[in-house]
XYZ file of C-alpha atoms in Angstrom:
247
model
C 5.802 20.421 -16.081
C 2.082 21.248 -16.158
C 0.239 22.854 -13.242
C -3.447 22.273 -14.106
C -5.375 21.011 -11.084
C -2.221 19.982 -9.271
C -1.534 21.231 -5.746
C 1.938 19.626 -5.622
C 4.268 18.846 -8.493
C 7.652 17.197 -8.099
C 9.845 16.334 -11.043
C 13.118 14.378 -10.911
C 13.879 15.520 -7.374
C 17.415 14.778 -6.169
C 19.032 15.695 -2.874
C 22.636 14.826 -2.017
C 24.378 15.225 1.291
C 28.004 14.900 0.314
C 28.310 11.437 -1.223
C 24.990 10.280 0.205
C 21.919 10.539 -2.017
C 18.897 10.996 0.236
C 16.354 11.580 -2.563
C 16.993 9.908 -5.913
C 14.988 11.138 -8.884
C 11.544 11.266 -7.277
C 8.619 12.505 -9.388
C 4.913 12.749 -8.516
C 1.884 15.020 -8.736
C -0.847 15.510 -6.157
C -4.215 16.773 -7.399
C -6.049 19.510 -5.552
C -8.183 18.143 -2.747
C -6.390 14.803 -2.369
C -5.239 13.343 0.983
C -1.844 11.893 0.076
C 0.533 10.023 2.405
C 4.312 9.730 2.071
C 5.574 6.528 3.668
C 8.751 4.568 3.882
C 11.196 2.945 6.330
C 13.522 5.113 8.387
C 16.085 6.787 6.128
C 13.881 6.477 3.020
C 14.005 10.223 2.363
C 10.590 11.266 3.677
C 11.720 14.136 5.912
C 14.146 15.457 3.305
C 11.393 15.432 0.668
C 8.996 17.323 2.936
C 11.646 19.881 3.904
C 12.236 20.568 0.207
C 8.508 20.892 -0.436
C 8.287 23.416 2.394
C 11.191 25.365 1.000
C 13.315 24.719 4.090
C 15.958 22.933 2.042
C 17.146 23.380 -1.524
C 17.263 20.333 -3.823
C 20.448 19.304 -5.561
C 18.403 19.168 -8.777
C 14.835 18.794 -9.926
C 11.750 20.969 -9.779
C 9.083 21.521 -7.112
C 5.921 23.501 -7.517
C 3.192 24.214 -4.950
C -0.029 25.529 -6.416
C 1.849 26.329 -9.604
C 4.537 28.329 -7.794
C 8.206 27.374 -7.965
C 9.138 26.814 -4.309
C 12.715 27.970 -4.842
C 11.852 31.176 -6.699
C 8.483 32.026 -5.095
C 8.768 30.517 -1.613
C 7.088 33.437 0.208
C 4.051 33.365 -2.093
C 3.813 29.584 -1.812
C 4.118 29.574 1.985
C 1.218 32.008 2.358
C -1.083 29.430 0.738
C 0.234 26.421 2.682
C 0.795 25.442 6.288
C 2.540 22.772 8.316
C 2.431 21.111 11.693
C 4.202 18.177 13.287
C 4.362 16.396 16.612
C 7.702 18.136 17.252
C 6.557 21.698 16.586
C 7.329 23.856 19.622
C 5.806 27.159 20.583
C 7.129 29.873 22.918
C 6.289 28.657 26.398
C 5.648 32.171 27.666
C 2.869 32.931 25.199
C -0.781 32.115 25.819
C -2.690 30.000 23.310
C -4.580 33.009 21.954
C -1.294 34.892 21.544
C 0.275 32.005 19.635
C -2.636 31.983 17.189
C -2.378 35.752 16.752
C 1.381 35.585 16.088
C 0.887 32.981 13.347
C -2.048 34.851 11.807
C 0.258 37.888 11.583
C 3.105 35.811 10.093
C 0.790 34.528 7.375
C -0.716 37.996 6.854
C -4.255 36.715 7.447
C -6.670 39.463 6.271
C -9.129 39.176 9.191
C -7.141 37.559 12.021
C -9.853 37.836 14.641
C -12.347 35.900 12.504
C -9.707 33.375 11.429
C -8.658 32.689 15.035
C -12.285 32.402 16.160
C -12.827 29.862 13.370
C -9.961 27.508 14.383
C -10.789 27.912 18.087
C -14.338 26.761 17.318
C -13.231 23.901 15.077
C -10.823 22.457 17.714
C -12.856 23.589 20.774
C -9.994 25.568 22.254
C -12.058 28.229 24.043
C -11.047 27.041 27.493
C -7.352 27.148 26.543
C -7.103 30.636 25.096
C -5.722 32.263 28.235
C -3.500 29.336 29.215
C 0.274 29.700 28.667
C 1.849 27.096 26.448
C 4.015 25.760 29.306
C 0.867 24.692 31.164
C -0.571 22.655 28.257
C -0.468 18.896 28.087
C 1.253 17.302 25.087
C -2.180 16.574 23.607
C -3.295 20.186 24.037
C -0.100 21.378 22.348
C -0.874 19.067 19.462
C -4.357 20.559 19.112
C -2.796 24.022 19.155
C -0.456 22.986 16.373
C -3.367 21.724 14.304
C -5.305 24.947 14.926
C -2.245 26.986 13.938
C -1.966 24.981 10.704
C -5.479 26.067 9.596
C -5.417 29.719 10.689
C -4.530 31.006 7.179
C -7.044 28.683 5.443
C -4.286 26.874 3.554
C -4.883 25.231 0.201
C -2.113 22.721 0.919
C -1.490 21.355 4.429
C 1.637 19.370 5.333
C 1.382 17.089 8.381
C 4.138 15.097 10.086
C 2.820 12.729 12.790
C -0.104 15.102 13.401
C -1.888 13.114 16.146
C 1.094 11.378 17.815
C 0.395 12.923 21.243
C -3.381 12.551 21.244
C -5.376 9.879 23.016
C -7.509 7.649 20.745
C -10.674 9.688 21.190
C -9.040 13.012 20.417
C -7.005 11.493 17.563
C -10.248 10.178 16.015
C -11.836 13.624 16.355
C -8.779 15.373 14.869
C -8.853 13.089 11.858
C -12.568 13.725 11.409
C -11.978 17.471 11.524
C -9.146 17.342 9.016
C -11.175 15.234 6.578
C -14.199 17.540 6.975
C -12.173 20.719 6.444
C -10.313 19.221 3.502
C -13.554 18.262 1.798
C -15.211 21.606 2.553
C -12.281 23.730 1.291
C -10.897 21.319 -1.319
C -7.698 21.458 0.669
C -4.836 19.115 -0.203
C -3.290 17.221 2.702
C 0.199 15.736 2.410
C 0.906 13.578 5.456
C 3.628 11.347 6.815
C 3.102 9.214 9.893
C 4.295 6.037 11.620
C 0.679 5.330 12.540
C -0.388 3.066 9.721
C -3.962 2.805 10.987
C -4.175 6.588 10.697
C -2.941 6.474 7.103
C -5.464 3.745 6.294
C -8.250 5.979 7.589
C -7.069 9.307 6.129
C -5.234 8.742 2.850
C -6.681 8.479 -0.609
C -3.238 7.600 -1.928
C 0.151 6.440 -0.684
C 3.559 7.339 -2.091
C 6.075 4.740 -0.882
C 9.793 5.602 -0.695
C 12.685 3.215 -0.312
C 16.307 4.354 -0.275
C 15.276 7.718 -1.677
C 13.338 6.268 -4.607
C 9.588 6.128 -5.261
C 8.786 2.402 -5.387
C 4.979 2.486 -5.236
C 2.139 4.915 -5.842
C -1.337 3.551 -5.086
C -4.360 3.705 -2.819
C -3.874 1.998 0.581
C -5.950 -0.977 -0.541
C -4.103 -1.343 -3.847
C -0.783 -1.088 -2.046
C -1.770 -3.879 0.332
C -2.733 -5.997 -2.667
C 0.528 -5.188 -4.483
C 2.534 -6.516 -1.539
C 0.059 -9.267 -0.594
C -0.121 -7.683 2.844
C -2.938 -7.532 5.393
C -2.173 -3.877 6.308
C 0.229 -1.028 5.580
C 2.426 -1.921 8.533
C 3.160 -5.252 6.895
C 3.900 -3.449 3.614
C 6.538 -1.339 5.361
C 8.043 -4.367 7.063
C 8.434 -6.037 3.662
C 10.080 -2.952 2.183
C 12.456 -2.654 5.147
C 13.446 -6.323 4.814
C 14.082 -5.863 1.096
C 16.306 -2.854 1.858
C 18.416 -4.949 4.217
C 18.867 -7.598 1.549
C 20.125 -5.127 -1.078
């Protein structure tokens, strides 16, 4: 498996849970700087795939590399160059926002944590929240904190799971703008999964579509709509879900 210019490489990935095969021979490569979405109906294997990419779960078989590093053998080195956030990420409610960012900058061994924290605070306009404890934040503010945390180590690969689920439309639009801007500026790869198909349409250069643990399509959002003769990605997923029920 080659590593040239690929941020993520997955080859013949298989994950079994007892007699159930959650991921069934999935292979793909994501070039550096691409915004790639992983979509599929519930139970398609999306979360399992992401957990394996993050090194949180071992595959039954297959190979996974992040930035040329084998995730199983070099997980610590790979994690330092990546980050992750999701709508369900929880922080210690007793900590203040500034303290949360400091904790994560220490976990990722950020060389200049003060400058790194100041950078993400500026990007997400969190100045007024720095001294607020997590328990006093709204769900939207906690989402912004999660996004800020995910950039504190200047990752080369960023994994996002429902990143703007708790944001109102205005803040969600701004968060997407920020992510696209940072990705372009730093040539950062973004690997995202979301139930918000409009968000994927706006963000993703490419969509990987899973069904019953298998990769059934790999195309740009527009090409995927054409492939399924659909008006939008939501209709694509509805078609895939119906096909699953028939088989």
